Coordinates of C-alpha atoms in Angstrom, one line a residue:
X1040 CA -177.6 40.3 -14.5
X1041 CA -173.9 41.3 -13.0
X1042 CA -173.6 42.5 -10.0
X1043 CA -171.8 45.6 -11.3
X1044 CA -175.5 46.0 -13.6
X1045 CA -177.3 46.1 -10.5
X1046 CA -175.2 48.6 -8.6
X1047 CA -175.5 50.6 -11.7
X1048 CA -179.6 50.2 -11.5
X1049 CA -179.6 51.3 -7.8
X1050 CA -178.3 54.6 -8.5
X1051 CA -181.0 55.8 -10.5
X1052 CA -183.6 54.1 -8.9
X1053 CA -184.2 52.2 -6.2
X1054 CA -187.0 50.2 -4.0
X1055 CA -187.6 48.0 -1.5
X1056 CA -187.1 43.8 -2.6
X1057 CA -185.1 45.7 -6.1
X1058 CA -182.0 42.9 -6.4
X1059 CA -184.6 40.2 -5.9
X1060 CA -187.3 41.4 -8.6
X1061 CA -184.9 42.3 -10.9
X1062 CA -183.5 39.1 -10.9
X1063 CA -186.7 36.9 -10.7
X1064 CA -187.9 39.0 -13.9
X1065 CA -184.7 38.4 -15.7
X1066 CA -185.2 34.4 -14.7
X1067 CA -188.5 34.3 -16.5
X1068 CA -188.5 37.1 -19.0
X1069 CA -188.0 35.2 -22.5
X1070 CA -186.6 37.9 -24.4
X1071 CA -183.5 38.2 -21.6
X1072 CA -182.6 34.6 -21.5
X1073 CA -182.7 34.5 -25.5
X1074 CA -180.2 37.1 -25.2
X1075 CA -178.2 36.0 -22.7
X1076 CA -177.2 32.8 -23.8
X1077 CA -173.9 31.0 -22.8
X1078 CA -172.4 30.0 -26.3
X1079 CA -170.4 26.4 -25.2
X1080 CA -167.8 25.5 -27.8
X1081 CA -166.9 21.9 -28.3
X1082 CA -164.0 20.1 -26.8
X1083 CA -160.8 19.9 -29.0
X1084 CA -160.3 17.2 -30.5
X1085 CA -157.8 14.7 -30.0
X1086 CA -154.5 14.9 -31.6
X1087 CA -154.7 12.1 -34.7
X1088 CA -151.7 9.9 -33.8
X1089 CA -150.6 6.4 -36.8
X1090 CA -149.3 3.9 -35.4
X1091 CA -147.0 3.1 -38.1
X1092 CA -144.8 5.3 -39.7
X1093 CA -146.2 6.8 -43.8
X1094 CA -149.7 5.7 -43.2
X1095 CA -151.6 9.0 -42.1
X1096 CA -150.0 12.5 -43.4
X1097 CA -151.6 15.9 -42.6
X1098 CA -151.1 18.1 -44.9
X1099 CA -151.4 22.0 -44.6
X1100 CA -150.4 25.2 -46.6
X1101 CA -148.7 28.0 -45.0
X1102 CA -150.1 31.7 -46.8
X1103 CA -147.8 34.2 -49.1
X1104 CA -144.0 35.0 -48.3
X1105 CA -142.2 37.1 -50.1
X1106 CA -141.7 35.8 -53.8
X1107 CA -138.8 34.1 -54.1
X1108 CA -136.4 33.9 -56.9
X1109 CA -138.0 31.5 -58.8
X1110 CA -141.6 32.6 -58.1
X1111 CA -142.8 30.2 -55.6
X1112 CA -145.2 32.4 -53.0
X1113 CA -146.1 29.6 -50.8
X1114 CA -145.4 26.2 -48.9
X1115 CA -146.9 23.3 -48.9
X1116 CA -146.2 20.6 -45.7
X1117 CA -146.5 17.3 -45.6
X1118 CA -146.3 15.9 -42.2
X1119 CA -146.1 11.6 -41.0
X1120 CA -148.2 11.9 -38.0
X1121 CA -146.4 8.8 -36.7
X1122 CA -142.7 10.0 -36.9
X1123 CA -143.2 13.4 -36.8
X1124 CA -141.2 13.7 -40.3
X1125 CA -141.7 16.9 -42.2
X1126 CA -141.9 17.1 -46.2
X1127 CA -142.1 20.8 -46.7
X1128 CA -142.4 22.2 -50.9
X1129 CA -142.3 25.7 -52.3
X1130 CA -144.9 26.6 -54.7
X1131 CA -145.9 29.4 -56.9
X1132 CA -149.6 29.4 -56.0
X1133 CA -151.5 27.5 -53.5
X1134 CA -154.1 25.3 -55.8
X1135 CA -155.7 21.6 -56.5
X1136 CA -152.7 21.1 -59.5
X1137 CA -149.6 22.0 -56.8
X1138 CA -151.1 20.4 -53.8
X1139 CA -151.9 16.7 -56.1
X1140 CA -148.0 17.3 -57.7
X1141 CA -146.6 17.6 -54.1
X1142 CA -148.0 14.5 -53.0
X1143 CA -147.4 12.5 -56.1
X1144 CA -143.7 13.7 -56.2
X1145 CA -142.8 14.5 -52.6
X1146 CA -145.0 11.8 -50.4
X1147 CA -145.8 8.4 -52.7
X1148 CA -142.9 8.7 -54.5
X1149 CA -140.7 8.2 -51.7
X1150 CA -143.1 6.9 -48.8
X1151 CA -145.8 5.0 -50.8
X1152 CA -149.7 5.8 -50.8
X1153 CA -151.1 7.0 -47.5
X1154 CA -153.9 5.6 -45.8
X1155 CA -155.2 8.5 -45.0
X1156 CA -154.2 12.0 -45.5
X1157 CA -155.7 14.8 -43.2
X1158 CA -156.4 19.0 -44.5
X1159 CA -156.6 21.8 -43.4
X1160 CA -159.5 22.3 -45.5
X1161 CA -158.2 25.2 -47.2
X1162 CA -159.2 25.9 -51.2
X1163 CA -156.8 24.1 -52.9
X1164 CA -158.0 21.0 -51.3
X1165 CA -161.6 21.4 -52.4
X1166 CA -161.2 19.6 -56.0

C-alpha cells in the first residue's frame, strides 16, 4: 500500500490504529501479496566479445524499407564481433534461403567458416 492509497482511504473513512491495520492486513492477506508482486527482470547479459578476428559473427535482419529498384525489401548484417567489421546484404525477403546465401557468399567466402555465429532469433533463422 502507497502512501498516496492510504491518504485516499482516510478520507472516506477513518479510525483510530487505521495506517497500522491496514498495512498489517495487507502483510498477511494472501490474495494482496499475490497481487502485488515485484516482477525482477534478469541482468543483461554481457556483451559477446572473439578474441580473434572472423571467428564469432552475429547476425541480425533489419525489417522492410522501401522496395528498392531491384526488389530487395530488407537487410541482412553480418557483424565480426572481434573487429567490429560490418557485412551488410540487401534482400528481397527475409527467409532461411537468403539468410544461408548471405553467409555462404558474403561471410565464408571471404572470411572462412565461423566458429560460432550468433541471431537474433528472428524467423528466417528458425530452419
Amino acid at each position: 500500500m502507497t502512501p498516496a492509497d492510504l491518504v485516499e482511504s482516510q478520507n472516506i473513512l477513518h479510525f483510530e490504529y487505521m495506517a497500522s491495520t491496514i498495512k498489517e492486513f495487507v502483510n498477511i492477506c494472501d490474495l494482496c501479496n499475490r497481487a502485488n508482486t515485484t516482477e525482477v527482470k534478469p541482468p543483461l547479459g554481457k556483451n559477446i566479445v572473439s578474441e580473434m578476428p572472423f571467428l564469432l559473427r552475429a547476425l541480425d535482419g533489419a525489417d522492410p524499407f522501401p522496395i528498392t529498384s531491384s526488389g530487395n525489401r530488407y537487410v541482412l548484417v553480418g557483424v565480426d564481433l572481434c573487429s567490429n567489421l560490418l557485412v551488410l546484404k540487401l534482400i528481397p525477403a527475409m527467409n532461411t534461403e537468403n539468410t544461408i546465401k548471405f553467409l555462404w557468399e558474403n561471410i565464408i567466402v571471404y572470411y572462412g567458416l565461423p566458429e560460432t555465429v550468433s541471431s537474433g532469433h528472428g524467423s528466417n533463422f528458425d530452419k
